[in-house]
PDB file of C-alpha atoms and ligand atoms in Angstrom:
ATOM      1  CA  UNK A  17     -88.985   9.510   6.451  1.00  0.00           C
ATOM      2  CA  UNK A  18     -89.403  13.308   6.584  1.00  0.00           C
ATOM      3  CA  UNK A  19     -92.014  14.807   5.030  1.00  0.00           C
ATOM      4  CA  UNK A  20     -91.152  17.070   2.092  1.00  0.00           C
ATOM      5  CA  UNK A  21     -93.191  20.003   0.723  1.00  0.00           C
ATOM      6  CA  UNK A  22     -93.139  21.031  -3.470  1.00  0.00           C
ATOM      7  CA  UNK A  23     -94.439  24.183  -5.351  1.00  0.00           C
ATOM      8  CA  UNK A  24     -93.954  22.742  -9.141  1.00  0.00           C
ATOM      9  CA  UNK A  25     -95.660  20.006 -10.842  1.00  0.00           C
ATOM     10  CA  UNK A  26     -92.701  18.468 -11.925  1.00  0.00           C
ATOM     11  CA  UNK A  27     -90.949  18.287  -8.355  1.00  0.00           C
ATOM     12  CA  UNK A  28     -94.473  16.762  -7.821  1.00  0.00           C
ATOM     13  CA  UNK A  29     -94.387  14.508 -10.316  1.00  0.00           C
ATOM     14  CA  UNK A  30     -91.155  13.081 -10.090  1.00  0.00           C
ATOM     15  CA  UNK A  31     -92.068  12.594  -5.744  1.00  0.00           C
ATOM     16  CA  UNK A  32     -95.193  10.162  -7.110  1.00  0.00           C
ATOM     17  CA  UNK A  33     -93.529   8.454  -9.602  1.00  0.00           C
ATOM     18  CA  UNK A  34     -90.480   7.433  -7.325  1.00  0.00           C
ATOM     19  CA  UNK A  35     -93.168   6.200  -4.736  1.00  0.00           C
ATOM     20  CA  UNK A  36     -95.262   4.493  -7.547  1.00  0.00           C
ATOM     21  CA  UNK A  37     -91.906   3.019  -9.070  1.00  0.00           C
ATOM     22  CA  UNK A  38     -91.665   1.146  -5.888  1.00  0.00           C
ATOM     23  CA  UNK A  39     -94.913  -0.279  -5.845  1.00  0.00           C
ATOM     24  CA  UNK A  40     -96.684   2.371  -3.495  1.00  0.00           C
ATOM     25  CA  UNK A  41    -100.570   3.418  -3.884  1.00  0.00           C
ATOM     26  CA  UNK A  42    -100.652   6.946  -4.014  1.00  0.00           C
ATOM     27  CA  UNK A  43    -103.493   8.705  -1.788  1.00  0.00           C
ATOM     28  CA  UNK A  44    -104.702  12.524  -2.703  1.00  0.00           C
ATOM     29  CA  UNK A  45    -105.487  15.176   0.196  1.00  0.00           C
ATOM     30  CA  UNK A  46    -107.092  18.051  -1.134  1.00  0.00           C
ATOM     31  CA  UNK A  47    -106.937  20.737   1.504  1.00  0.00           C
ATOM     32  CA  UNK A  48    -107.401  24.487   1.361  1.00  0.00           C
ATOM     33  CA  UNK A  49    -105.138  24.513   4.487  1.00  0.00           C
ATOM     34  CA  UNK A  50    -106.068  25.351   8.454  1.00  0.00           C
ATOM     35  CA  UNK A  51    -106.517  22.333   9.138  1.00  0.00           C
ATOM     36  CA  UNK A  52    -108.666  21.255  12.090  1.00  0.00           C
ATOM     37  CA  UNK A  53    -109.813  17.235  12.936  1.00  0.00           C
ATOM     38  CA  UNK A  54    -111.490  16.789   9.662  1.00  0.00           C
ATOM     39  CA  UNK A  55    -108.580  16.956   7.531  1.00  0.00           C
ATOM     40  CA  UNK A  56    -106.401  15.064   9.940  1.00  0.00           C
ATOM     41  CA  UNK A  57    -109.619  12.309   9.893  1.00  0.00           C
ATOM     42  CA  UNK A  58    -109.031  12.543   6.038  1.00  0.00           C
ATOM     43  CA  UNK A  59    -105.571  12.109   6.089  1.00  0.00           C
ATOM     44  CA  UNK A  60    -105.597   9.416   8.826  1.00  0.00           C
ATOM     45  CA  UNK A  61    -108.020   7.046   6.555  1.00  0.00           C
ATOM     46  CA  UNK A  62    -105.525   8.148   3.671  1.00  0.00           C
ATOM     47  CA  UNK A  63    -102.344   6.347   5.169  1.00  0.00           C
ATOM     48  CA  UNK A  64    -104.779   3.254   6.023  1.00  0.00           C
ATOM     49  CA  UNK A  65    -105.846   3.093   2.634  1.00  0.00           C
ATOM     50  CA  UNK A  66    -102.761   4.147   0.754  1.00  0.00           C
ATOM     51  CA  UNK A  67     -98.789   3.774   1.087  1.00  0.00           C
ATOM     52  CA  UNK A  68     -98.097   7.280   0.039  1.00  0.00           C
ATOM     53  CA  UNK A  69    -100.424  10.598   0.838  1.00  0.00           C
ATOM     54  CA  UNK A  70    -100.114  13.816  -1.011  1.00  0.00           C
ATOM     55  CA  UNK A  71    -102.092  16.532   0.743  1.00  0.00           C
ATOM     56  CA  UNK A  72    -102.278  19.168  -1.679  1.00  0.00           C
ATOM     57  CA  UNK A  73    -102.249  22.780   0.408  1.00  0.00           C
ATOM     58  CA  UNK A  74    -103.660  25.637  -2.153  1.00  0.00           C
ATOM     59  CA  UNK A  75    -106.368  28.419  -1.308  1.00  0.00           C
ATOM     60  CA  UNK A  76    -108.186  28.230  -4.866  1.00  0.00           C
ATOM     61  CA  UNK A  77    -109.382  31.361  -5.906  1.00  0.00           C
ATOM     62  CA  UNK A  78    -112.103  30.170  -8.526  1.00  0.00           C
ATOM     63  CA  UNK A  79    -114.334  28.519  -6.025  1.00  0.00           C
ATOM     64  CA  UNK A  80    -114.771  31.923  -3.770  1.00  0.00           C
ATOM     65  CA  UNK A  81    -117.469  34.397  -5.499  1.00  0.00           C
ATOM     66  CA  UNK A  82    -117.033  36.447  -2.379  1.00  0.00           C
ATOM     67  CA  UNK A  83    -113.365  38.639  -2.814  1.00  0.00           C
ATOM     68  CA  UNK A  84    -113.933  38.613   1.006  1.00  0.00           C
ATOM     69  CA  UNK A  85    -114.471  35.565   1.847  1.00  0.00           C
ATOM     70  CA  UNK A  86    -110.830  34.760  -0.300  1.00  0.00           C
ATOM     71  CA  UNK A  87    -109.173  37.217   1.424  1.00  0.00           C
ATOM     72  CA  UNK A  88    -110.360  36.387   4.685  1.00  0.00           C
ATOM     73  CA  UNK A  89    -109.820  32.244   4.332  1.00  0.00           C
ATOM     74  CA  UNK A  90    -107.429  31.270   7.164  1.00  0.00           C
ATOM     75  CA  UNK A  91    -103.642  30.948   6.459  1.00  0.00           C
ATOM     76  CA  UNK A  92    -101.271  29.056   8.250  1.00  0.00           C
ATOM     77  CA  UNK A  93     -98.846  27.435   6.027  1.00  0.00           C
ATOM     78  CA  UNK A  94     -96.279  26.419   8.617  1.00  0.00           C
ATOM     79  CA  UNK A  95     -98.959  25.085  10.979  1.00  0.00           C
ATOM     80  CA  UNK A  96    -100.136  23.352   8.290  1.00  0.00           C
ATOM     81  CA  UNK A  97     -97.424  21.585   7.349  1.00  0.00           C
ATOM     82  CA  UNK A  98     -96.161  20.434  10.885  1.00  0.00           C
ATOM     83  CA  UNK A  99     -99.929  18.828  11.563  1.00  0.00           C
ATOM     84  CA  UNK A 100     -99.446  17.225   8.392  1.00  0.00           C
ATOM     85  CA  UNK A 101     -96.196  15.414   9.194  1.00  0.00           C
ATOM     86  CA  UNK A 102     -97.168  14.945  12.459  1.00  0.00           C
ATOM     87  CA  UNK A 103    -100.353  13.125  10.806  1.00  0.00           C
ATOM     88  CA  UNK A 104     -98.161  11.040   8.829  1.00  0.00           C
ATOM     89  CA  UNK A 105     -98.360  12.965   5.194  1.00  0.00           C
ATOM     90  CA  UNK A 106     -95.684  11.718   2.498  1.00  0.00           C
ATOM     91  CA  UNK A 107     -95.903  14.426   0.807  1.00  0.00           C
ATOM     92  CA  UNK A 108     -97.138  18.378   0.453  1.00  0.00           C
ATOM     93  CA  UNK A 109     -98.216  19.785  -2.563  1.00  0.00           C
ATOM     94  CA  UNK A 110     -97.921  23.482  -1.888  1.00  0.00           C
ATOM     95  CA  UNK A 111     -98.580  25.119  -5.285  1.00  0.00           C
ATOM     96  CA  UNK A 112     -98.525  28.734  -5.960  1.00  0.00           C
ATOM     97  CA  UNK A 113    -101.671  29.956  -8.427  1.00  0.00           C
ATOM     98  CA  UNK A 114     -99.569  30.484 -10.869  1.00  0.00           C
ATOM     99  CA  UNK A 115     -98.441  26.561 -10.964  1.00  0.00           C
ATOM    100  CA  UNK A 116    -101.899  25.367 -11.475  1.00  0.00           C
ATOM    101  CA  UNK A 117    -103.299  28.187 -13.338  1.00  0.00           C
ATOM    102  CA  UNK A 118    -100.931  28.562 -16.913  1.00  0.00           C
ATOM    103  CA  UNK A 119    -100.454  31.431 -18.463  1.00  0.00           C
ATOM    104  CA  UNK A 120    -103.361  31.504 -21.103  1.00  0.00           C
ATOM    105  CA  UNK A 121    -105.345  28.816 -18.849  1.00  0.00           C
ATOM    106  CA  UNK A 122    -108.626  28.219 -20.807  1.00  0.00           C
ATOM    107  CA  UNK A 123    -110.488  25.457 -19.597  1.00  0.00           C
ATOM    108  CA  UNK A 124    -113.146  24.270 -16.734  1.00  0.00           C
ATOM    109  CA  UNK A 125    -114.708  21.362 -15.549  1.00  0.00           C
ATOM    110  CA  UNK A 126    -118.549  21.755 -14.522  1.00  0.00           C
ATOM    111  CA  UNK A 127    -120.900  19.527 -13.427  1.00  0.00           C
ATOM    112  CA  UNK A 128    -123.741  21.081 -14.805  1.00  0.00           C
ATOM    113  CA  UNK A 129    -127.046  20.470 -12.413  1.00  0.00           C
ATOM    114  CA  UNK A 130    -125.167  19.705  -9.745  1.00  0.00           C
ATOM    115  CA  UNK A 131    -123.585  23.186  -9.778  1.00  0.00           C
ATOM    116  CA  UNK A 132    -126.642  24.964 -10.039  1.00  0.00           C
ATOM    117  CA  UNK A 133    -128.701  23.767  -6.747  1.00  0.00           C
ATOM    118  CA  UNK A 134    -128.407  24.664  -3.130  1.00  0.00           C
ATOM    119  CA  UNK A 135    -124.932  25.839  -2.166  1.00  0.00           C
ATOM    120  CA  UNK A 136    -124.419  26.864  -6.163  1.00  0.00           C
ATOM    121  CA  UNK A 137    -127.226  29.039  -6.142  1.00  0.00           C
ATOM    122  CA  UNK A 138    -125.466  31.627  -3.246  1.00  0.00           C
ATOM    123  CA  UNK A 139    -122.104  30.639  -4.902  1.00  0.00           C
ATOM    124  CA  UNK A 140    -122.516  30.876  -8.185  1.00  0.00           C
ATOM    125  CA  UNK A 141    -119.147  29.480 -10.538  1.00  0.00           C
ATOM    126  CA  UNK A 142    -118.179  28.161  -6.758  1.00  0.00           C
ATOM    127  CA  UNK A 143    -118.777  24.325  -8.007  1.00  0.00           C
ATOM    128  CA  UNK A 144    -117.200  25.091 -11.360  1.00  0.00           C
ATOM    129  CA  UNK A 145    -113.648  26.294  -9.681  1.00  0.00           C
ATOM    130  CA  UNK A 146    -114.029  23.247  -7.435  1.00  0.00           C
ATOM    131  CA  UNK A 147    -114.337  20.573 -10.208  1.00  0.00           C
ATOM    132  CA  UNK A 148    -111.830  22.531 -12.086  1.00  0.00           C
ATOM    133  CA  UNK A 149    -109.238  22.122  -9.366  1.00  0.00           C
ATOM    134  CA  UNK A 150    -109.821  18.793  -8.234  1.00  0.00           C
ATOM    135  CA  UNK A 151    -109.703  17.711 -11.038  1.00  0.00           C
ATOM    136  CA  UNK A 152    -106.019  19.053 -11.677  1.00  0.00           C
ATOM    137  CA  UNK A 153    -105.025  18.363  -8.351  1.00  0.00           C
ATOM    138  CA  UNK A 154    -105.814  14.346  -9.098  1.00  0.00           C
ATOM    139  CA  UNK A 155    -104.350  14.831 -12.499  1.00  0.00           C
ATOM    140  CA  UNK A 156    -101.468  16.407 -11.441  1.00  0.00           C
ATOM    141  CA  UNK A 157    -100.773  13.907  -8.477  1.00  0.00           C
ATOM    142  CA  UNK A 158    -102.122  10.940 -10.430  1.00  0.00           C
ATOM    143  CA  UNK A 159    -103.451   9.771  -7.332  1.00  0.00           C
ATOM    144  CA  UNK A 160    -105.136   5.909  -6.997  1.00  0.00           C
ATOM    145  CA  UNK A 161    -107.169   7.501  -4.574  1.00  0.00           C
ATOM    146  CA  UNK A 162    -109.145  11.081  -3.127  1.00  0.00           C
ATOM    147  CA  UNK A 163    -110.204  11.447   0.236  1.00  0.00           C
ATOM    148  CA  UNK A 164    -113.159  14.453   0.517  1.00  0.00           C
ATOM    149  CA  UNK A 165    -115.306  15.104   3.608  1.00  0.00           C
ATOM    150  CA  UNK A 166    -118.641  14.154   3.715  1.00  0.00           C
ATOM    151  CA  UNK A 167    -119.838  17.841   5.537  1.00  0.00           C
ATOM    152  CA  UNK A 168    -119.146  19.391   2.023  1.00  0.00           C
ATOM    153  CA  UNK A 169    -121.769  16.473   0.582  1.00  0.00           C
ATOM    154  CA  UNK A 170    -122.700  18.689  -2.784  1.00  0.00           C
ATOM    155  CA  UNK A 171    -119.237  19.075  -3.590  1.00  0.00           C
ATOM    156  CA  UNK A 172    -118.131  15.213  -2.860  1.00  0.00           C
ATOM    157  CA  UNK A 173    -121.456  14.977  -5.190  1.00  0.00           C
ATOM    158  CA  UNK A 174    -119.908  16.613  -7.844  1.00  0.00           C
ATOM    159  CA  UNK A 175    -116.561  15.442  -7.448  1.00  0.00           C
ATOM    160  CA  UNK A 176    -118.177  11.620  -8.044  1.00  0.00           C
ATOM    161  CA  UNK A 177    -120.080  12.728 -11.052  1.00  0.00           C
ATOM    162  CA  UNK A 178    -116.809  14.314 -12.552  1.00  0.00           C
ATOM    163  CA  UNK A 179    -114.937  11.574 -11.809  1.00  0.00           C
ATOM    164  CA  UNK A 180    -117.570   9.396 -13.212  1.00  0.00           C
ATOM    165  CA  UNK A 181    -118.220  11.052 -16.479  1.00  0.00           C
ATOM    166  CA  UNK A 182    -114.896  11.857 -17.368  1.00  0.00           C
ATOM    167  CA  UNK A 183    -113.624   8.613 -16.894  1.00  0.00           C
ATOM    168  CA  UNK A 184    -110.771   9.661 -14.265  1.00  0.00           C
ATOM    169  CA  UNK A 185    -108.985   6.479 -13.030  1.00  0.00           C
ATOM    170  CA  UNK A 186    -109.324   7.220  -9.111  1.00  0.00           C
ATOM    171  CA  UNK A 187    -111.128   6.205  -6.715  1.00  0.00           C
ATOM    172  CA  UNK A 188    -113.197   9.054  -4.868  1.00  0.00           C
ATOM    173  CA  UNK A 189    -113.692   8.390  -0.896  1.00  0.00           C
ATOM    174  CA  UNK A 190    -116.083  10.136   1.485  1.00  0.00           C
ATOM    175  CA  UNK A 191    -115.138  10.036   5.310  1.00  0.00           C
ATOM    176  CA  UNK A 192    -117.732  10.823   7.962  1.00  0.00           C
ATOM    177  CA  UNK A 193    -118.318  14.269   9.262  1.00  0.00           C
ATOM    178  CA  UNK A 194    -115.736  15.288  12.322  1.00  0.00           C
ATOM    179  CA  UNK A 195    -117.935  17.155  15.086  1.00  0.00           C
ATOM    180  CA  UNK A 196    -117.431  19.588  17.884  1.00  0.00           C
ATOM    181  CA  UNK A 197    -118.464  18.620  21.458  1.00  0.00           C
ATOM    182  CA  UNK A 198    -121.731  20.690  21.039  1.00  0.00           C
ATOM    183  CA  UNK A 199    -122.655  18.795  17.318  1.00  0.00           C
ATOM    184  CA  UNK A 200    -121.116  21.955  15.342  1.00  0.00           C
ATOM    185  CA  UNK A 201    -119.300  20.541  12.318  1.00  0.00           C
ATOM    186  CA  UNK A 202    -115.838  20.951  12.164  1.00  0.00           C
ATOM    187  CA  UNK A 203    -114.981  23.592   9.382  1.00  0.00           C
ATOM    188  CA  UNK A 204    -112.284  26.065   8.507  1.00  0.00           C
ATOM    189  CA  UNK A 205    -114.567  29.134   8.866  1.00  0.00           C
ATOM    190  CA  UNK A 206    -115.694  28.142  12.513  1.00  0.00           C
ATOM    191  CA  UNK A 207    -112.643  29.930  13.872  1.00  0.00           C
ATOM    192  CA  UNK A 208    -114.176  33.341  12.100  1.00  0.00           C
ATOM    193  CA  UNK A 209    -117.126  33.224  14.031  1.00  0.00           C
ATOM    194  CA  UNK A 210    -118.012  35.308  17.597  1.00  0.00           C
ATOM    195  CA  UNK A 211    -118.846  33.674  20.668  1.00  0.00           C
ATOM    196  CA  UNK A 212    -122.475  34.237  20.199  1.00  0.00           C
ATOM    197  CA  UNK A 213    -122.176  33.032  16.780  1.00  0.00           C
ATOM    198  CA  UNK A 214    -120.203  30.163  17.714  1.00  0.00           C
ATOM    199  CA  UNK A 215    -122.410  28.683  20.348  1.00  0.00           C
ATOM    200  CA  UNK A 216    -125.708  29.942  17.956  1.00  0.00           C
ATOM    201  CA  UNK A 217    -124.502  27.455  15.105  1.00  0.00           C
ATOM    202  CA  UNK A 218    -124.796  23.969  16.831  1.00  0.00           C
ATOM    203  CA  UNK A 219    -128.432  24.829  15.976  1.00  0.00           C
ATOM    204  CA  UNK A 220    -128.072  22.855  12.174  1.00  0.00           C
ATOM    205  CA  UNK A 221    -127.074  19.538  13.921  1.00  0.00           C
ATOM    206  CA  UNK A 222    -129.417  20.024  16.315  1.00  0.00           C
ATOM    207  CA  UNK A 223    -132.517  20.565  13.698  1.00  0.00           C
ATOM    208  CA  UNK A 224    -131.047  18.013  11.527  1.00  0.00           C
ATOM    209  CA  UNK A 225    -130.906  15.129  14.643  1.00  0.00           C
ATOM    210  CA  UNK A 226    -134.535  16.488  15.098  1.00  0.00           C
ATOM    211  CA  UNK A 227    -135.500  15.697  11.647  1.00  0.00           C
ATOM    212  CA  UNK A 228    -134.560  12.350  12.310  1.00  0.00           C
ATOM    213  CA  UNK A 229    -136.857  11.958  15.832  1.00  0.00           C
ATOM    214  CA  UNK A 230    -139.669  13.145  13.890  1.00  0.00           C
ATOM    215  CA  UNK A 231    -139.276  10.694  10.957  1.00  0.00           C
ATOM    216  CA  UNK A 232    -138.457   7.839  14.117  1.00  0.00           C
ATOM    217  CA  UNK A 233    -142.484   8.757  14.603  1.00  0.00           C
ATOM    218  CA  UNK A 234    -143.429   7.860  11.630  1.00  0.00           C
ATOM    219  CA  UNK A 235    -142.854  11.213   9.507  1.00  0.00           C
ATOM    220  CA  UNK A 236    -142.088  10.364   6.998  1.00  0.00           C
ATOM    221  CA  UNK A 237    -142.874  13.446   4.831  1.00  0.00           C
ATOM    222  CA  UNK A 238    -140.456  15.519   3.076  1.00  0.00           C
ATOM    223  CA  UNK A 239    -142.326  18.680   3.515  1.00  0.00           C
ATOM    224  CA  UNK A 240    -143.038  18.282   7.151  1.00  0.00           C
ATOM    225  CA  UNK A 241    -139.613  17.381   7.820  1.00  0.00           C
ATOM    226  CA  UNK A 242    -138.175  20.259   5.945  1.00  0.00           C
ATOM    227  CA  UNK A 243    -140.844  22.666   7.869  1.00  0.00           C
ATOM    228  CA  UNK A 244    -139.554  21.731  11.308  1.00  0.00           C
ATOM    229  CA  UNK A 245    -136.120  21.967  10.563  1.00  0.00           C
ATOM    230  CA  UNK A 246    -136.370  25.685   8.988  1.00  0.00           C
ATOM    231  CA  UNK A 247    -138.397  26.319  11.952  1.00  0.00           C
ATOM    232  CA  UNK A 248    -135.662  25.065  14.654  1.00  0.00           C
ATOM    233  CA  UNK A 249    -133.029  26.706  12.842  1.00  0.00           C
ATOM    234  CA  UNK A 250    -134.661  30.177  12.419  1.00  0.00           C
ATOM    235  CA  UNK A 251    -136.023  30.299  16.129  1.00  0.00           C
ATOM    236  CA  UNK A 252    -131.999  30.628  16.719  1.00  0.00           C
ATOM    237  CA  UNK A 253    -131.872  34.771  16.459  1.00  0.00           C
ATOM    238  CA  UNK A 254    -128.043  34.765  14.914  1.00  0.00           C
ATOM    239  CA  UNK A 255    -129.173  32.147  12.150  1.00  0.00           C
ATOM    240  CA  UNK A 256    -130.050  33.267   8.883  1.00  0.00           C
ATOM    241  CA  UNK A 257    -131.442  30.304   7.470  1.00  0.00           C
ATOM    242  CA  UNK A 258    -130.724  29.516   4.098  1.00  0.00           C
ATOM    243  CA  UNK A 259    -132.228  26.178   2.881  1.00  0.00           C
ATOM    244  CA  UNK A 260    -133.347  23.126   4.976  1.00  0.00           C
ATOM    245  CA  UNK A 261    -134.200  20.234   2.063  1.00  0.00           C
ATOM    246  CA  UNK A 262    -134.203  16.821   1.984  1.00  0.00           C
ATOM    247  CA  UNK A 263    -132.786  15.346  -1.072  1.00  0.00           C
ATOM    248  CA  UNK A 264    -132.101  11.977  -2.866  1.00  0.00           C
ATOM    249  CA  UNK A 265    -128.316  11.233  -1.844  1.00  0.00           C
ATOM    250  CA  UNK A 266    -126.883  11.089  -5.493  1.00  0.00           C
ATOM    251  CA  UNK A 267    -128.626  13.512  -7.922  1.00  0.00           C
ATOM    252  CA  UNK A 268    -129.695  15.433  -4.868  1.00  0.00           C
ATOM    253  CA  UNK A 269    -133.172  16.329  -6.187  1.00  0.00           C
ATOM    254  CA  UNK A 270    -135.950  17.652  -3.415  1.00  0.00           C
ATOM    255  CA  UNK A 271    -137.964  14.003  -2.589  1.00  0.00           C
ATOM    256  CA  UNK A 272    -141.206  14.015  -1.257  1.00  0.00           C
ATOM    257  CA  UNK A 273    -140.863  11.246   1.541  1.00  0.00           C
ATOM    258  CA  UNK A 274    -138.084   9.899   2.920  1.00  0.00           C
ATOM    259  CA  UNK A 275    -139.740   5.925   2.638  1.00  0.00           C
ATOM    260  CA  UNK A 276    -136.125   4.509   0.991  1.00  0.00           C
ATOM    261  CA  UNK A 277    -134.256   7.325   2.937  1.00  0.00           C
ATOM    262  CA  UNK A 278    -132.984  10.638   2.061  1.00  0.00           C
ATOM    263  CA  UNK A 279    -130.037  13.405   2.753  1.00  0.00           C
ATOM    264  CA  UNK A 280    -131.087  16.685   5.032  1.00  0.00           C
ATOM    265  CA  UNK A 281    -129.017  18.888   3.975  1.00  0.00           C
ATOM    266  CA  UNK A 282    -128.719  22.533   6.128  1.00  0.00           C
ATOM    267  CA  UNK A 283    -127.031  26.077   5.197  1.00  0.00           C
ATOM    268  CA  UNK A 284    -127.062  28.881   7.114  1.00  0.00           C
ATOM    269  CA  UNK A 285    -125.316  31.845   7.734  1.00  0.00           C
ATOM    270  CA  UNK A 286    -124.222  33.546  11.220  1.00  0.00           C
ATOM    271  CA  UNK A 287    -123.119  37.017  10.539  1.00  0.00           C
ATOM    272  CA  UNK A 288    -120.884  36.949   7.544  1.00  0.00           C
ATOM    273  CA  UNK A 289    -120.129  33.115   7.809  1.00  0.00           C
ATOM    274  CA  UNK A 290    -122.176  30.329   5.743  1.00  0.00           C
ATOM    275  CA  UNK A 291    -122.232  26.762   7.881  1.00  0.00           C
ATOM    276  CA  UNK A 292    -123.324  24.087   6.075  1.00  0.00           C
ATOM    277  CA  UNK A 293    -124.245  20.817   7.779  1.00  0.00           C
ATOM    278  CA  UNK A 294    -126.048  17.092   6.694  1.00  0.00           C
ATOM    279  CA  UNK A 295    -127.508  14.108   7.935  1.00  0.00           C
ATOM    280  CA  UNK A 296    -128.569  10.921   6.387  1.00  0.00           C
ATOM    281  CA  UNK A 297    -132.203  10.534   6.995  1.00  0.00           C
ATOM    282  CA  UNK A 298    -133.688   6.801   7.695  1.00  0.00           C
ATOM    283  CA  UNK A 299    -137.077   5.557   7.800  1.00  0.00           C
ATOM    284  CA  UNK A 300    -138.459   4.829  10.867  1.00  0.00           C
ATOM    285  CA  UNK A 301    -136.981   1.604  12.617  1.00  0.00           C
ATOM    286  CA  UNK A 302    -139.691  -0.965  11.594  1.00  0.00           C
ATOM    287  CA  UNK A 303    -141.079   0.557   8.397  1.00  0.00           C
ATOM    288  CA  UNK A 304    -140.689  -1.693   5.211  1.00  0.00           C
ATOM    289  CA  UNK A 305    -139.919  -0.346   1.762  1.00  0.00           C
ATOM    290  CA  UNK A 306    -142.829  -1.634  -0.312  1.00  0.00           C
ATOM    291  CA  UNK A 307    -142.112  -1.092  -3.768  1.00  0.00           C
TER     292      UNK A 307
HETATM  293  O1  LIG B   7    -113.016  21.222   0.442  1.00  0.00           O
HETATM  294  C1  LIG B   7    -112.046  21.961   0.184  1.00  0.00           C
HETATM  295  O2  LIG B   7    -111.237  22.319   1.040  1.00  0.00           O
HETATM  296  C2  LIG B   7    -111.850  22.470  -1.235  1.00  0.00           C
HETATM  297  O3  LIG B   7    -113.060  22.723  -1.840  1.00  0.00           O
HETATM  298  C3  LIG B   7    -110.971  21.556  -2.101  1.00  0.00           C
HETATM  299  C4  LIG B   7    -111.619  20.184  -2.271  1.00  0.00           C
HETATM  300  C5  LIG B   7    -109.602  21.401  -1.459  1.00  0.00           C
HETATM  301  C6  LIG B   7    -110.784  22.149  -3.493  1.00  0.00           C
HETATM  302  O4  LIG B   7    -110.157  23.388  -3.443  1.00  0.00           O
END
């Protein structure tokens, strides 16, 4: 069946409802657009999952603090929406601000510590605009299910805990980073960066794979394992480090070992352009949690 595109939540709504009328699980894409492997990963565990996929296609200008950065987002509508059908989408949810942002539109969704920390810190409101939207966007689509990349880790974070603690009946799934030959994770903003840049920024996987050597040792350390990853990344002369922590996976508060595991989460930023990478730490192969 072709794949058809709406602006309007209604259009939207009556789309879903026809699908869910004939006993189809409904499967939510969120997408800013220029698309790239990640999102067709996303969309490809989607249609295994679910019987009818809605990637929603909308640039949302709450979550930028940089005017800039907003401006400057990649846009490619029409590419956008022939990878999707070619991917297999049911169904593109193309909405224009004014469609999810009402006249007199008074009300946000925040996820209050996990908001504040790492990437919210450089970004302030950034996790606000995010919850906000997602949380329309599965509203609106009334999706069984979301599919979010794992790269963006604090936001699928805060996406769970919103989910979570507003009771929202979906089911919130995180799919495996998508990688570049060289380790670089794929991203929207890669295409922004220079050569030099470019080639510079496979430096987060590579400090984050040698996090996990160090704790194959026996490191098990938080500190020391934070230390040599700051170090790899700022020895790169185009990286601007900007935190290199290791965190517990779901609160994502600093831990001091990583003895029952941990998240290393990177951010850096190469010219104008903030990369943000992650890596599931593990203890080393042999070492027993003793509790
Ligand atoms: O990850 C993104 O592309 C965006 O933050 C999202 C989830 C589509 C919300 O605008």
């Amino acid at each position: 069946m072709a794949m058809n595109t709406v602006e309007h939540v209604t259009d939207l709504r009556i789309a879903v409802n026809g699908a869910k009328r004939s006993g189809k699980t409904v499967g939510l894409v969120p997408t800013m657009g220029a698309l790239h492997q990640g999102h067709l990963s996303l969309i490809e565990r989607a249609r295994t999952e679910c019987d009818f996929v809605v990637m929603s296609l909308f640039v949302n200008p709450t979550q930028f603090t940089d005017i800039e950065d907003f401006e400057k987002y990649p846009r490619d509508p029409i590419r956008d929406r022939a990878l999707a059908e070619k991917a297999g989408v049911s169904l593109v949810f193309e909405p224009g601000v004014g469609d999810v942002y009402v006249k007199g539109f008074d009300t946000v969704v925040v996820a209050r510590h996990l908001s504040d920390i790492l990437e919210g810190k450089s970004r302030p409101g950034h996790f606000q605009g995010v919850a906000t939207v997602v949380t329309k966007l599965i509203n609106m689509v009334g999706a069984d299910k979301a599919f979010f990349g794992e790269k963006d880790y604090q936001q699928l974070q805060v996406v769970r805990r919103v989910v979570e603690d507003l009771n929202i009946p979906v089911k919130i799934v995180g799919c495996p980073i998508v990688r570049e030959a060289d380790g670089l994770a794929m991203s929207s903003r890669n295409v922004r960066l220079s050569e030099r840049q470019r080639s510079a920024a496979a430096i987060l996987k590579k400090a984050l794979d040698y996090a996990q050597e160090i704790a194959d040792t026996g490191v098990h350390d938080a500190y020391a394992l934070r230390a040599w990853m700051a170090q790899t990344i700022e020895v790169e002369a185009e990286a601007k480090l900007d935190y290199a922590t290791i965190v517990d996976p779901d609160e994502l508060r600093d831990v001091d070992t990583i003895d029952s595991g941990g998240i290393a989460l990177v951010a850096a930023t190469f010219g104008k352009i903030r990369l943000i990478d992650n890596k599931v730490l593990k203890p080393a192969p042999g070492y027993e949690v003793r509790r």
